[in-house]
Coordinates of N, CA and C in Angstrom, one line a residue:
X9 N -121.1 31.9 -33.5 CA -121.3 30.6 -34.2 C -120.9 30.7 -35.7
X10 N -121.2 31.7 -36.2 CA -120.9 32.0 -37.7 C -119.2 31.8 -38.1
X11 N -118.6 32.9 -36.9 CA -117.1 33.0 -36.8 C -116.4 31.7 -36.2
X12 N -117.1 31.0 -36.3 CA -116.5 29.3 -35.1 C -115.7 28.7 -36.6
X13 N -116.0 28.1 -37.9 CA -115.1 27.6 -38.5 C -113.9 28.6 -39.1
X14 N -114.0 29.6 -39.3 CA -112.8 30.6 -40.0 C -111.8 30.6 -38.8
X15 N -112.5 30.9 -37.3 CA -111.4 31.3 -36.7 C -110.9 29.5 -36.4
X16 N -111.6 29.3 -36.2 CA -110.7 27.5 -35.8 C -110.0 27.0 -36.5
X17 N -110.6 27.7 -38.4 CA -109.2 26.7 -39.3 C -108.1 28.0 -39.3
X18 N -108.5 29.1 -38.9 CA -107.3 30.1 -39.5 C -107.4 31.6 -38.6
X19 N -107.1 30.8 -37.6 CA -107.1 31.9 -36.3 C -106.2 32.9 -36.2
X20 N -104.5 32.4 -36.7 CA -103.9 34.3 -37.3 C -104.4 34.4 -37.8
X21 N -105.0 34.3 -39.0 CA -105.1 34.7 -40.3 C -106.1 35.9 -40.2
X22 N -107.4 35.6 -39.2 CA -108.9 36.1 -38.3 C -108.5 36.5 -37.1
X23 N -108.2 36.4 -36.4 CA -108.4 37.1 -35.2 C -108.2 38.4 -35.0
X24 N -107.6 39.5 -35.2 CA -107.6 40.6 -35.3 C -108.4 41.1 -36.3
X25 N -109.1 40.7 -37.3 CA -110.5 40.9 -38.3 C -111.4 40.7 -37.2
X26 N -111.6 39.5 -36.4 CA -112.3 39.4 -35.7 C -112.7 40.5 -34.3
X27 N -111.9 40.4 -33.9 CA -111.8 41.6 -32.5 C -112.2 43.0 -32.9
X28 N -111.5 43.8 -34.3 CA -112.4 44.7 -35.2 C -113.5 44.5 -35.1
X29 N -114.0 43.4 -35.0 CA -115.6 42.9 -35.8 C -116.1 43.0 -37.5
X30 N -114.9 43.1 -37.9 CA -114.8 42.6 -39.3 C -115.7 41.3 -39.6
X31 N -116.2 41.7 -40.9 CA -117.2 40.2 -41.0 C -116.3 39.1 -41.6
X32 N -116.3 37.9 -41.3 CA -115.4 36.7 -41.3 C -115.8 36.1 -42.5
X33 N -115.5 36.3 -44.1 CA -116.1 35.5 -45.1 C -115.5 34.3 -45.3
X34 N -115.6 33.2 -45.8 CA -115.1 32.0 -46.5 C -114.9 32.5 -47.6
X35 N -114.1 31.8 -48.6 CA -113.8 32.2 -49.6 C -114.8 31.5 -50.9
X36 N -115.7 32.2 -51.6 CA -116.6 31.5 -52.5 C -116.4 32.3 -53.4
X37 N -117.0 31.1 -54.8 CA -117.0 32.0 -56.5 C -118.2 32.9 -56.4
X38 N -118.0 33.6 -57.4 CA -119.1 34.5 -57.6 C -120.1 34.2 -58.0
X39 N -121.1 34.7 -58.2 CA -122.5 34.1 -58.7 C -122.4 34.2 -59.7
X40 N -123.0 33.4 -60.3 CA -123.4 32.4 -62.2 C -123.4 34.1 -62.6
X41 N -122.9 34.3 -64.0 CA -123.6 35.6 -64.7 C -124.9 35.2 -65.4
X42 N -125.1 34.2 -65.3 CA -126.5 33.9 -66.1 C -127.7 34.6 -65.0
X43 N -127.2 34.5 -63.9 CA -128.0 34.7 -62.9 C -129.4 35.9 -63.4
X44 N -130.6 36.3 -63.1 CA -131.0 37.3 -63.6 C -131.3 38.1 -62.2
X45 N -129.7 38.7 -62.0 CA -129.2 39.5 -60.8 C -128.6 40.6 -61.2
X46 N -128.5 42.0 -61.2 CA -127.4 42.8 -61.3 C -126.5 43.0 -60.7
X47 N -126.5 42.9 -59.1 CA -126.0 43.1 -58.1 C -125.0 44.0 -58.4
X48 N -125.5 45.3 -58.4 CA -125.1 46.6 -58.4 C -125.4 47.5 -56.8
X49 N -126.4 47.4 -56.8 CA -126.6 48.6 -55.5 C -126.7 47.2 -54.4
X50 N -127.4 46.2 -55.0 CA -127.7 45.0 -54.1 C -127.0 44.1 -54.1
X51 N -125.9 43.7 -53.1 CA -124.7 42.6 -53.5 C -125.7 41.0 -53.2
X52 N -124.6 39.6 -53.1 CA -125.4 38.5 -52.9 C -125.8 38.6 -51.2
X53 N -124.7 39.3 -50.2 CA -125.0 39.3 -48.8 C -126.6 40.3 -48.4
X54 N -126.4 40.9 -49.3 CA -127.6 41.5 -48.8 C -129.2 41.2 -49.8
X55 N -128.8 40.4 -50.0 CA -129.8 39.3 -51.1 C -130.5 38.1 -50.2
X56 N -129.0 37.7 -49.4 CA -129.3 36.9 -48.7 C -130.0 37.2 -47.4
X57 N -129.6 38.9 -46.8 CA -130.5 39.3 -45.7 C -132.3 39.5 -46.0
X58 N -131.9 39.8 -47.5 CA -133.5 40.5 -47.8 C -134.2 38.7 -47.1
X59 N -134.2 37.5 -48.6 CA -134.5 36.4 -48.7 C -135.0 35.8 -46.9
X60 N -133.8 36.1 -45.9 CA -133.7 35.8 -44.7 C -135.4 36.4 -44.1
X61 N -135.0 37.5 -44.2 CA -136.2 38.1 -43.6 C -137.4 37.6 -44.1
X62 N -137.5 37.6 -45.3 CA -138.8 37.3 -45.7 C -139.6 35.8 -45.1
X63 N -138.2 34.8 -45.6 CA -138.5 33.6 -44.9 C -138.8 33.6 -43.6
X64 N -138.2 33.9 -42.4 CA -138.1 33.9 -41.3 C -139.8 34.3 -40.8
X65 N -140.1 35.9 -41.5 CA -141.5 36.1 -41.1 C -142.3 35.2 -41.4
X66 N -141.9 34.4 -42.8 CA -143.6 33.6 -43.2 C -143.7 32.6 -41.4
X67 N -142.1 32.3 -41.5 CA -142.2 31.6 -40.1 C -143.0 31.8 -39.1
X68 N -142.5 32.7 -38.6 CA -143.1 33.5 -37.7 C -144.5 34.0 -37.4
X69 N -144.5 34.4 -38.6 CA -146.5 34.9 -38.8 C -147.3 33.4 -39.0
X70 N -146.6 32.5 -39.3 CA -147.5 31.3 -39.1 C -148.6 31.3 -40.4
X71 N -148.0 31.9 -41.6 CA -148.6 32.2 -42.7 C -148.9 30.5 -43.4
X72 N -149.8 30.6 -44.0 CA -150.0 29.4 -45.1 C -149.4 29.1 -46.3
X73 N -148.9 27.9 -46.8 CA -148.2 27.3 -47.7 C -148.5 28.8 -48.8
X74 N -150.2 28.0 -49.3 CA -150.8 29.1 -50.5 C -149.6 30.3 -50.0
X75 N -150.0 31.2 -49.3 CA -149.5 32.4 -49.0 C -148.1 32.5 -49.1
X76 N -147.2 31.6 -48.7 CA -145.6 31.6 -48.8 C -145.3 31.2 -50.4
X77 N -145.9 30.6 -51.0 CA -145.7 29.9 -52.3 C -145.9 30.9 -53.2
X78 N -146.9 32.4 -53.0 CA -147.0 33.1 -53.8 C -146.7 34.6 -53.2
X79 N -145.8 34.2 -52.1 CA -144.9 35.5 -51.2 C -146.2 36.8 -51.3
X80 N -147.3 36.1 -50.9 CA -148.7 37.6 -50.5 C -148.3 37.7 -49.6
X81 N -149.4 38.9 -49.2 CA -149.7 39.8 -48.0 C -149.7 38.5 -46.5
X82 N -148.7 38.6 -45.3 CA -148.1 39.8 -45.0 C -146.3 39.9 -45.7
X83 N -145.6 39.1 -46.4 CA -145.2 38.8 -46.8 C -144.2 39.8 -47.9
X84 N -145.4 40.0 -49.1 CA -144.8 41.1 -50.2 C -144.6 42.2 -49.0
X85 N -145.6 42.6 -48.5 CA -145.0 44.0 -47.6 C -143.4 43.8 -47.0
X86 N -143.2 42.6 -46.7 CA -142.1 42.7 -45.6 C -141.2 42.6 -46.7
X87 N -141.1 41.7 -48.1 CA -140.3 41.8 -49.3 C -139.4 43.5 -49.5
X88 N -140.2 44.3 -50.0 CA -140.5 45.8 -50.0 C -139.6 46.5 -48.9
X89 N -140.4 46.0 -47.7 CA -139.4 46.7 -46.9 C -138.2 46.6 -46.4
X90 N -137.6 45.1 -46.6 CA -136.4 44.5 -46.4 C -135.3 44.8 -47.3
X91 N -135.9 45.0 -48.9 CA -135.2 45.6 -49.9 C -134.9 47.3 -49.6
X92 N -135.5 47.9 -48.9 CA -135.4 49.4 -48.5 C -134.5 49.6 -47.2
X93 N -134.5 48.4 -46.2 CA -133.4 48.6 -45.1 C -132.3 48.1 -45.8
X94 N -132.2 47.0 -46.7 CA -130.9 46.8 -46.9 C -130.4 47.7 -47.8
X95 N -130.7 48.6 -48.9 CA -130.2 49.8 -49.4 C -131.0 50.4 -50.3
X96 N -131.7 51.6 -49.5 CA -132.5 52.6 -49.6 C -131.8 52.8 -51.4
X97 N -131.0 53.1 -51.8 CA -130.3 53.6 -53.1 C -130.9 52.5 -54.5
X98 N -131.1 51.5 -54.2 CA -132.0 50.5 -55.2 C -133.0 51.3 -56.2
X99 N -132.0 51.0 -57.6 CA -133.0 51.1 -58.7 C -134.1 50.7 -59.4
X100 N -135.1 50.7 -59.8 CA -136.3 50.6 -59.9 C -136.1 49.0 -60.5
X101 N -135.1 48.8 -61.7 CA -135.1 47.8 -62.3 C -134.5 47.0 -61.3
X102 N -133.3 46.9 -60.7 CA -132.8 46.2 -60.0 C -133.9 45.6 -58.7
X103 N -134.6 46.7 -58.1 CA -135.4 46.4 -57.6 C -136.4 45.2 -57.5
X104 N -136.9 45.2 -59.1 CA -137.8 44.3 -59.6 C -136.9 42.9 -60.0
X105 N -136.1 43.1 -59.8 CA -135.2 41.4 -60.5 C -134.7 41.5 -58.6
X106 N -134.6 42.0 -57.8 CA -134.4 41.4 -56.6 C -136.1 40.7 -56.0
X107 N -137.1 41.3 -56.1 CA -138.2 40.7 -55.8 C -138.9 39.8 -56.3
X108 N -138.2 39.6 -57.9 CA -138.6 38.7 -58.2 C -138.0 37.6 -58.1
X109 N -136.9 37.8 -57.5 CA -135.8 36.1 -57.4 C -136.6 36.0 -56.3
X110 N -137.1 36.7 -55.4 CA -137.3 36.2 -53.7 C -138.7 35.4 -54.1
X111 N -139.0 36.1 -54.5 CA -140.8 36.2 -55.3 C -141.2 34.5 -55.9
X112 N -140.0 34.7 -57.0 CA -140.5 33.2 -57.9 C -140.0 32.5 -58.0
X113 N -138.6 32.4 -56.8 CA -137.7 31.4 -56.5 C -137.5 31.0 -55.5
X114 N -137.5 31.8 -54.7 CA -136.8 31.3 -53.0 C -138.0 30.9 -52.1
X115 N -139.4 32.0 -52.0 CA -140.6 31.9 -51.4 C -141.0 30.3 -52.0
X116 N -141.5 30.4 -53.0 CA -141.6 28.3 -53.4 C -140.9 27.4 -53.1
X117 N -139.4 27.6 -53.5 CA -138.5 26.4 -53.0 C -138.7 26.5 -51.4
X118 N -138.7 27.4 -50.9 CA -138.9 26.9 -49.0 C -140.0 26.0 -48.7
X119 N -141.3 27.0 -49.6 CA -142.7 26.0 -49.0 C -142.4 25.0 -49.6
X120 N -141.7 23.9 -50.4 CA -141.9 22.8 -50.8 C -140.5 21.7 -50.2
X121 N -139.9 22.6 -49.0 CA -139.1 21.5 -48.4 C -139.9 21.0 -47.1
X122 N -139.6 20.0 -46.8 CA -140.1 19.5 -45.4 C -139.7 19.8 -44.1
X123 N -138.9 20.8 -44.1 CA -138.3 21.8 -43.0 C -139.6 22.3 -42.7
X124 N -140.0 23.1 -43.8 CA -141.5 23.8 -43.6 C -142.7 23.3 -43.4
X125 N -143.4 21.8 -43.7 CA -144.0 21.1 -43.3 C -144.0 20.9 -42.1
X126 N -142.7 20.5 -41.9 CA -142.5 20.2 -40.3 C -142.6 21.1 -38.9
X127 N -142.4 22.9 -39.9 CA -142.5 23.9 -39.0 C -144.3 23.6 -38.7
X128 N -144.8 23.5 -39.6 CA -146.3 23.7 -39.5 C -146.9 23.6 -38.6
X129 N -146.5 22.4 -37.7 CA -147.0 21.4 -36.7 C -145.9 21.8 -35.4
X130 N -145.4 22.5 -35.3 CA -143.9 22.7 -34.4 C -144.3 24.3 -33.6
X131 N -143.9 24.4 -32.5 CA -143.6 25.3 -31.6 C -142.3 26.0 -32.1
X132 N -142.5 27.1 -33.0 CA -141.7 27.7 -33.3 C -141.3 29.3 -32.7
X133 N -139.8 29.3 -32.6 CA -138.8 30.6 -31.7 C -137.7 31.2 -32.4
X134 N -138.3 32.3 -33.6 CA -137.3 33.0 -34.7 C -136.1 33.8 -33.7
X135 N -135.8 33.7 -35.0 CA -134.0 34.8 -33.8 C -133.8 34.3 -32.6
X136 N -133.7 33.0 -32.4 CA -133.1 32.6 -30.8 C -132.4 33.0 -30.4
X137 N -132.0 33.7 -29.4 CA -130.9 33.9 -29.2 C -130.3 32.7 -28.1
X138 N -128.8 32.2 -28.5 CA -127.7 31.1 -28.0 C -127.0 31.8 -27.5
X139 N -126.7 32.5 -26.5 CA -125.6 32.9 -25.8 C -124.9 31.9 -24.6
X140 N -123.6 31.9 -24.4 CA -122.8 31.0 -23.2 C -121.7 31.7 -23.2
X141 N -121.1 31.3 -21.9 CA -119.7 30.8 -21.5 C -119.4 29.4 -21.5
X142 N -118.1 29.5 -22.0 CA -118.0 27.8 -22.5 C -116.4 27.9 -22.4
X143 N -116.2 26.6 -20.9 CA -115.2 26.7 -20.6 C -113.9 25.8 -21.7
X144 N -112.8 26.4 -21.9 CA -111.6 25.6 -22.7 C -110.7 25.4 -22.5
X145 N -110.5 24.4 -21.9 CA -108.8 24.2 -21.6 C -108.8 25.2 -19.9
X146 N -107.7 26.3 -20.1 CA -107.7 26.7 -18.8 C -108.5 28.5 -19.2
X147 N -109.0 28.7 -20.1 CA -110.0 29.6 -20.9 C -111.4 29.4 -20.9
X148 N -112.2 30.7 -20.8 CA -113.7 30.8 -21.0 C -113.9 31.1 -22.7
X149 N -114.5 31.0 -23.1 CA -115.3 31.5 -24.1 C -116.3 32.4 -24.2
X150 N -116.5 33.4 -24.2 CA -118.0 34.0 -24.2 C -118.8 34.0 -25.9
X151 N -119.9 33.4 -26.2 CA -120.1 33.5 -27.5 C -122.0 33.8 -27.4
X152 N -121.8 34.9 -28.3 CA -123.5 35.3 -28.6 C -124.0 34.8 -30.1
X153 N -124.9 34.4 -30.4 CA -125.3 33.6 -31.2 C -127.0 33.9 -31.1
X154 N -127.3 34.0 -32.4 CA -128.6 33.6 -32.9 C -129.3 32.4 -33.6
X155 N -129.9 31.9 -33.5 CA -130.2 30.6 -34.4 C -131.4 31.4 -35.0
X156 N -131.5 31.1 -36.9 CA -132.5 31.5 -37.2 C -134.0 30.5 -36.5
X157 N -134.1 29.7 -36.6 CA -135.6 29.1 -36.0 C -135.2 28.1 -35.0
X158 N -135.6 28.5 -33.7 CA -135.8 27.0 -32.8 C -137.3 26.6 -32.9
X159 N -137.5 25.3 -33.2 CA -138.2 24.4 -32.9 C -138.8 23.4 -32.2
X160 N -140.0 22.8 -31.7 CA -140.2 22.1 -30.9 C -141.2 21.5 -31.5
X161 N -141.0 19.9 -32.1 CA -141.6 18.9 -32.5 C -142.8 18.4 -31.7
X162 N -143.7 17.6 -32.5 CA -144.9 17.9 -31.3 C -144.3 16.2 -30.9
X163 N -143.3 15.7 -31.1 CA -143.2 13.7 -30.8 C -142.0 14.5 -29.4
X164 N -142.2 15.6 -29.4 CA -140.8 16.6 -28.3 C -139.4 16.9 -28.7
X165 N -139.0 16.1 -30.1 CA -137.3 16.5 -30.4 C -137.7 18.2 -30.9
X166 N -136.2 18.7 -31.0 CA -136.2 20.1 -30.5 C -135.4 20.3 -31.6
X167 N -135.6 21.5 -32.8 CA -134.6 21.6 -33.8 C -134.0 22.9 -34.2
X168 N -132.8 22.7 -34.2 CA -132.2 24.2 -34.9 C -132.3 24.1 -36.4
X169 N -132.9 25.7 -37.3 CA -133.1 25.1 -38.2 C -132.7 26.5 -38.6
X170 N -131.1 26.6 -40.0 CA -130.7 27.4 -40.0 C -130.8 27.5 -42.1
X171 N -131.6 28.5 -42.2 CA -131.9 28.8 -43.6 C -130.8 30.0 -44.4
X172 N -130.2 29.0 -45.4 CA -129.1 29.6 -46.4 C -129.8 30.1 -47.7
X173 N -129.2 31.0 -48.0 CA -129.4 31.1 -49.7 C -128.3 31.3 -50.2
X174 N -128.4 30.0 -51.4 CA -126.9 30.1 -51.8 C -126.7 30.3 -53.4
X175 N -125.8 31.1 -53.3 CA -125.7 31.8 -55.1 C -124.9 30.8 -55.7
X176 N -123.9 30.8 -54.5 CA -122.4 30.1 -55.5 C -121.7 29.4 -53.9
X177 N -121.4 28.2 -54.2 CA -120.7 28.1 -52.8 C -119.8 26.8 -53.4
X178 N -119.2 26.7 -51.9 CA -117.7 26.0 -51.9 C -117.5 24.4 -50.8
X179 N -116.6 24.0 -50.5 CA -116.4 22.9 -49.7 C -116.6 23.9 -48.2
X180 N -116.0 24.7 -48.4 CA -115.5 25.6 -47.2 C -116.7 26.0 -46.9
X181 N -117.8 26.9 -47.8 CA -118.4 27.4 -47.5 C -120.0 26.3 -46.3
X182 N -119.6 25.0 -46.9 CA -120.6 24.1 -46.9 C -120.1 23.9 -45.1
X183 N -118.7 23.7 -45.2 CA -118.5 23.2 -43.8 C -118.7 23.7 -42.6
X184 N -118.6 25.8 -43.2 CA -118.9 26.7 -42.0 C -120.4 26.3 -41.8
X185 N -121.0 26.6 -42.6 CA -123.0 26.8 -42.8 C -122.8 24.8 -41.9
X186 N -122.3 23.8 -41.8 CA -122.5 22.8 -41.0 C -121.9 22.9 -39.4
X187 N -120.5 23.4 -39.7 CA -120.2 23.7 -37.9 C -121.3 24.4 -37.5
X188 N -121.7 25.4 -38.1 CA -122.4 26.3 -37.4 C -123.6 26.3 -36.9
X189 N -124.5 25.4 -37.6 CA -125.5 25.0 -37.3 C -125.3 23.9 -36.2
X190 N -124.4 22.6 -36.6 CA -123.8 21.9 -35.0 C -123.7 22.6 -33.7
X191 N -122.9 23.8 -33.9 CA -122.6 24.5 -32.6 C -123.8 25.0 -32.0
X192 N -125.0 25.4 -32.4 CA -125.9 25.7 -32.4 C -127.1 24.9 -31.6
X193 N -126.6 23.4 -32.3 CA -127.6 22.6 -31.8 C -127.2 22.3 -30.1
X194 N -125.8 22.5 -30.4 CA -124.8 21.3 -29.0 C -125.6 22.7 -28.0
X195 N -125.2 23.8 -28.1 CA -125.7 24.4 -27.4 C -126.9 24.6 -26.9
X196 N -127.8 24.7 -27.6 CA -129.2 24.4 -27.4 C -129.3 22.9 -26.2
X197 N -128.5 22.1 -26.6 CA -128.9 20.7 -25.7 C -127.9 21.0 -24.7
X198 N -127.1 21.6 -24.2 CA -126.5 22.0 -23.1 C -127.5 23.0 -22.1
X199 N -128.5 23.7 -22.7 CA -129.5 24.6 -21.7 C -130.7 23.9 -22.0
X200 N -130.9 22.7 -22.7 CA -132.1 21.6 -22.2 C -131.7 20.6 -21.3
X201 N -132.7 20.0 -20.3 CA -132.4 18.7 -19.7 C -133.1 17.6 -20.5
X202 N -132.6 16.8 -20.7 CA -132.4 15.5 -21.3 C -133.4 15.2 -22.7
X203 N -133.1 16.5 -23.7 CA -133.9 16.9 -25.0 C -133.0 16.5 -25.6
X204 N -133.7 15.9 -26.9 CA -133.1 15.6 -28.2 C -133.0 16.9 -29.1
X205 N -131.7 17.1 -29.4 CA -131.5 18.6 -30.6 C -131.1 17.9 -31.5
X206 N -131.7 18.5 -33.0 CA -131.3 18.1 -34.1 C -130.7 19.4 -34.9
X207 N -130.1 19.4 -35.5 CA -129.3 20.8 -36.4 C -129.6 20.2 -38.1
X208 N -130.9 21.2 -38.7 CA -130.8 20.9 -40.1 C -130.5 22.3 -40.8
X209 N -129.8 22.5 -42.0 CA -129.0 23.2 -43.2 C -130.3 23.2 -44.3
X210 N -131.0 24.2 -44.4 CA -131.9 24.4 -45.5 C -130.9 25.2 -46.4
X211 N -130.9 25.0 -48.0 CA -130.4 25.9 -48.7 C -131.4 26.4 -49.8
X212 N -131.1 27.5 -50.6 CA -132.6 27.8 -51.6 C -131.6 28.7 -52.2
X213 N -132.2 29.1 -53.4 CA -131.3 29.6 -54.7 C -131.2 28.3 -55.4
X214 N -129.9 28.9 -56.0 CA -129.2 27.6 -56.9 C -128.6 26.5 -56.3
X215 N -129.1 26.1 -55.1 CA -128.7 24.9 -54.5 C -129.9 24.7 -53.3
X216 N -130.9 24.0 -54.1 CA -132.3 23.7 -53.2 C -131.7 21.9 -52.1
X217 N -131.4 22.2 -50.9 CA -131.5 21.0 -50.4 C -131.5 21.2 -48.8
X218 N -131.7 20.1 -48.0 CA -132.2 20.2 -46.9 C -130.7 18.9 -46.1
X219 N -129.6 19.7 -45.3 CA -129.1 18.5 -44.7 C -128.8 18.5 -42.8
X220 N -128.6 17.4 -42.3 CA -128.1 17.2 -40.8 C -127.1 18.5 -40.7
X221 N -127.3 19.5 -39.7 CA -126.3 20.1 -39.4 C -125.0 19.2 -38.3
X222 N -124.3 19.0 -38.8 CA -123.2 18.1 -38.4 C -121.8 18.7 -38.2
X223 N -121.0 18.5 -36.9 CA -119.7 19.1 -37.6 C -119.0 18.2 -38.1
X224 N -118.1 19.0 -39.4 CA -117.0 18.6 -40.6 C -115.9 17.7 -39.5
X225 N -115.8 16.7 -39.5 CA -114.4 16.0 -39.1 C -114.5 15.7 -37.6
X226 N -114.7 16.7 -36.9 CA -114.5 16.1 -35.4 C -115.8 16.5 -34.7
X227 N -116.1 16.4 -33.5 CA -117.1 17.0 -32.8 C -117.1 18.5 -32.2
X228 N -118.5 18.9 -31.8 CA -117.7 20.7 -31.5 C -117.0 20.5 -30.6
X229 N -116.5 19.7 -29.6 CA -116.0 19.9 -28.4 C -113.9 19.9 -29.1
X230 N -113.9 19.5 -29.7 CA -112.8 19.4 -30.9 C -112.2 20.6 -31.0
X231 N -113.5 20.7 -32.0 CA -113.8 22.1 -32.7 C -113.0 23.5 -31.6
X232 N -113.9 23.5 -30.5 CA -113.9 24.6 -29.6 C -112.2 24.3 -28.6
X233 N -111.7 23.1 -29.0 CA -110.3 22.9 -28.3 C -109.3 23.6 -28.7
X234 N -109.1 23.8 -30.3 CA -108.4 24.4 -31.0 C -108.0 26.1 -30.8
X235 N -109.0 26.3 -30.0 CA -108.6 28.0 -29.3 C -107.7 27.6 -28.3
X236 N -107.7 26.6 -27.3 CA -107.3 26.4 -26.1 C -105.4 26.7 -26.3

């Protein structure tokens, strides 16, 4: 799902990156230098893994606002540790301006969207895994996918809900982070019978906002023609 806009707008350009398993980037500016980031041992990708994790657990542990708003226990631990799988080599100072962005920026801005409200009350399923075959033209598709959170509303609609952190971003970047969460949803409502899927885009960093995961211009079925 991630690789569905790069390769659809620019399939020479990816596909042998892709079949490598080269990771597929969009093209975005760098982060603000105001930023209070070094990104020396810790680039933004792996900023964004730490952030992911952390989020994802408050999810998952079913922790309280209080508790996510001030990234405690079980939380700081998982902070700590997420900064140590993504690169053991992290300097002391670096370290402490990575925890504290997650710490006094990203942990608050989540608890105060209504994604998180909404999880509160919701049947929630971290790292979904979306895997299919998806027939095209006279072609299959095989595609494995994770959705960061499925959810299940207690009124029964059903939601893919895919959490970004964003330093610096672009038209392009905005469009993959919306196919992708689309693709995500369509599939989810292809392995439900007669469920409502919704696809929402949380972002946090320097771009706090919550939108419909929608695809850019045509529908996925469009989308997914363009391999054919």
């Amino acid at each position: 799902g991630s690789t569905l806009y790069p390769l659809a707008t620019g399939l020479d350009e990816h596909w042998l990156d892709h079949l490598k398993g080269t990771s597929l980037h969009s093209d975005r500016p760098a982060p603000d230098d105001d930023l209070p980031l070094a990104f020396d041992a810790v680039g933004p990708d792996d900023l964004g893994t730490i952030a992911h994790d952390v989020l994802t657990t408050a999810v998952e542990r079913g922790v309280s606002t209080a508790t996510l708003e001030d990234c405690a226990e079980p939380l700081a631990g998982r902070l700590e540790a997420a900064i140590d799988e993504q690169c053991r080599d992290v300097g002391g100072r670096e370290r402490q301006q990575v925890a504290s962005y997650v710490r006094e920026t990203v942990c608050p801005q989540f608890a105060a969207t209504g994604v998180w409200e909404r999880l509160q009350s919701s049947a929630v399923y971290v790292e979904e895994p979306l895997d299919a075959v998806i027939p095209v033209a006279d072609h299959t598709i095989e595609t494995r996918n994770h959705a960061d959170i499925v959810s299940r509303a207690p009124d029964g609609t059903w939601y893919v809900d895919d959490i970004k952190l964003v330093l610096a971003d672009t038209d392009a970047t905005r469009d993959r982070y919306a196919l992708q969460t689309a693709f995500y949803a369509w599939l989810l409502e292809r392995q439900l019978d007669d469920a409502t899927v919704r696809g929402r885009i949380t972002c946090v960093g320097e771009r706090v906002d919550s939108t419909a995961g929608t695809a850019p211009v045509d529908d996925i079925e469009s989308w997914l023609a363009r391999f054919a």
